[in-house]
GROMACS .gro file of C-alpha atoms in nm:
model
   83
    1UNK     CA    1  -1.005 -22.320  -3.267
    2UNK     CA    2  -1.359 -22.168  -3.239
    3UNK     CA    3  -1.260 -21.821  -3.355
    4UNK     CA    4  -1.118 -21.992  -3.649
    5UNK     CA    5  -1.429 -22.192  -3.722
    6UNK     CA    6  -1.612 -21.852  -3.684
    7UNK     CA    7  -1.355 -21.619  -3.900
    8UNK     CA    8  -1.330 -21.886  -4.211
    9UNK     CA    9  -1.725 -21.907  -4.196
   10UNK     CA   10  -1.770 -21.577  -4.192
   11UNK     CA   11  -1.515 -21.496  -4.458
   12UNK     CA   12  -1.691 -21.818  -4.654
   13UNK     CA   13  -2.033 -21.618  -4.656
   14UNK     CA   14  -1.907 -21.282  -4.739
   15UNK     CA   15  -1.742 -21.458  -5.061
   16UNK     CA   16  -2.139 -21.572  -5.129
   17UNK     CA   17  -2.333 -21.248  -5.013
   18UNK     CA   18  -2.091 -20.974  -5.197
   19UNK     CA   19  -2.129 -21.118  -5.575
   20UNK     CA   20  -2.535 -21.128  -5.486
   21UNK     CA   21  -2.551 -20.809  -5.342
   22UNK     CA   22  -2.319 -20.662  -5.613
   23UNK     CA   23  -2.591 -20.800  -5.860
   24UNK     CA   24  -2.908 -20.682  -5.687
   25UNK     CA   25  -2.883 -20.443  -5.459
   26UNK     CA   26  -2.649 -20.230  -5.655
   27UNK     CA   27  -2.763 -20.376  -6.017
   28UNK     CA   28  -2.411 -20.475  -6.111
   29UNK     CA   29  -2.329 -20.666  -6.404
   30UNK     CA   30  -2.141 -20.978  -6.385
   31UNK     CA   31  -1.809 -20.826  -6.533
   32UNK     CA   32  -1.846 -20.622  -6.196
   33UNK     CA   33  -1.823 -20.884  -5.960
   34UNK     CA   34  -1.538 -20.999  -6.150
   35UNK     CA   35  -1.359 -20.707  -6.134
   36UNK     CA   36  -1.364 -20.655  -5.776
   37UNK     CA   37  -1.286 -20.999  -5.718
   38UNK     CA   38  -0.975 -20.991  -5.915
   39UNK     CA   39  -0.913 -20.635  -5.751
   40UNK     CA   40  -0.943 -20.822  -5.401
   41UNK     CA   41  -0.693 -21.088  -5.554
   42UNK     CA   42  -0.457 -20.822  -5.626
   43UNK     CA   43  -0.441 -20.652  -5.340
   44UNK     CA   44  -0.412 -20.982  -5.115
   45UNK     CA   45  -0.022 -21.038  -5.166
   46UNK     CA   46   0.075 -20.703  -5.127
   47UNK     CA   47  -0.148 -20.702  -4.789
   48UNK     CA   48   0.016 -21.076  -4.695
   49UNK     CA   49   0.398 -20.892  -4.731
   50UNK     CA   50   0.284 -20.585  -4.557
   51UNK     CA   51   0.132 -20.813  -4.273
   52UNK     CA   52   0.459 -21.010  -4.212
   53UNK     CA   53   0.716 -20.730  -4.205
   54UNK     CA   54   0.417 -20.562  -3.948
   55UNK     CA   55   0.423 -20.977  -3.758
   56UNK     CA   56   0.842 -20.856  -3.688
   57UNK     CA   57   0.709 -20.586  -3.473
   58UNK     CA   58   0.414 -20.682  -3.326
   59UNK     CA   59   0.351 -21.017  -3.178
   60UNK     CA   60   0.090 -21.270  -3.341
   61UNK     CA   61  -0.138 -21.237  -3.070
   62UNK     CA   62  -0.203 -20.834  -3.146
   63UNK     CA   63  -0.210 -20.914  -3.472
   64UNK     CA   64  -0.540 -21.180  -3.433
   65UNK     CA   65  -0.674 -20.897  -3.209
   66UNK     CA   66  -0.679 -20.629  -3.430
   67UNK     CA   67  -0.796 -20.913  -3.727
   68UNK     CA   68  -1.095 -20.947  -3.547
   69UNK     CA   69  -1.203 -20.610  -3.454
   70UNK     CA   70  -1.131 -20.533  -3.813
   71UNK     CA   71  -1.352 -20.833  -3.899
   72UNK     CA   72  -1.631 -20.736  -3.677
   73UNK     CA   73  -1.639 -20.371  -3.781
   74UNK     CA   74  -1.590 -20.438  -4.184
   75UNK     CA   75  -1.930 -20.703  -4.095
   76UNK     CA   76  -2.119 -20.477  -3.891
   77UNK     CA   77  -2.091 -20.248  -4.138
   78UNK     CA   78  -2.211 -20.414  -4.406
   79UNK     CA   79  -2.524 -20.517  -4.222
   80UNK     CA   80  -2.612 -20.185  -4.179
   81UNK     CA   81  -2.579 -20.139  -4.553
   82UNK     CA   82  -2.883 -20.421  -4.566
   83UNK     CA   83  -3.132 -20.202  -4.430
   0.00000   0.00000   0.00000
């Protein structure tokens, strides 16, 4: 239940920090942020179908692994964009 707590807040933040650090860091524009959050938007159902027909071979379990390795590389990554 903990690594759920962790994973939604984490996912929570990144929703805050990308749209600011699109803006300035990178001197976006607003239409920017839009259009890689509606490029995210798109590309989460395809992801969602891919994911289940991958849940028939793999169990759950591997699948929460690999979620969170992902997770921890994709944030470790973007701290290191930060400095």
């Amino acid at each position: 239940m903990i690594a759920f707590i962790f994973l939604f807040a984490v996912n929570a933040i990144n929703g805050i920090v990308t749209p600011l650090f699109i803006i300035n860091e990178i001197h976006g524009t607003h239409t920017d942020v839009g259009l890689i959050v509606s490029i995210c938007a798109g590309l989460e159902i395809p992801i969602m179908f891919a994911l289940g027909a991958l849940g028939r071979k793999l169990s759950n379990h591997s699948l929460m692994i690999s979620a969170c390795f992902i997770a921890i590389i994709y944030n470790g990554d973007t701290k290191r964009m930060d400095l």
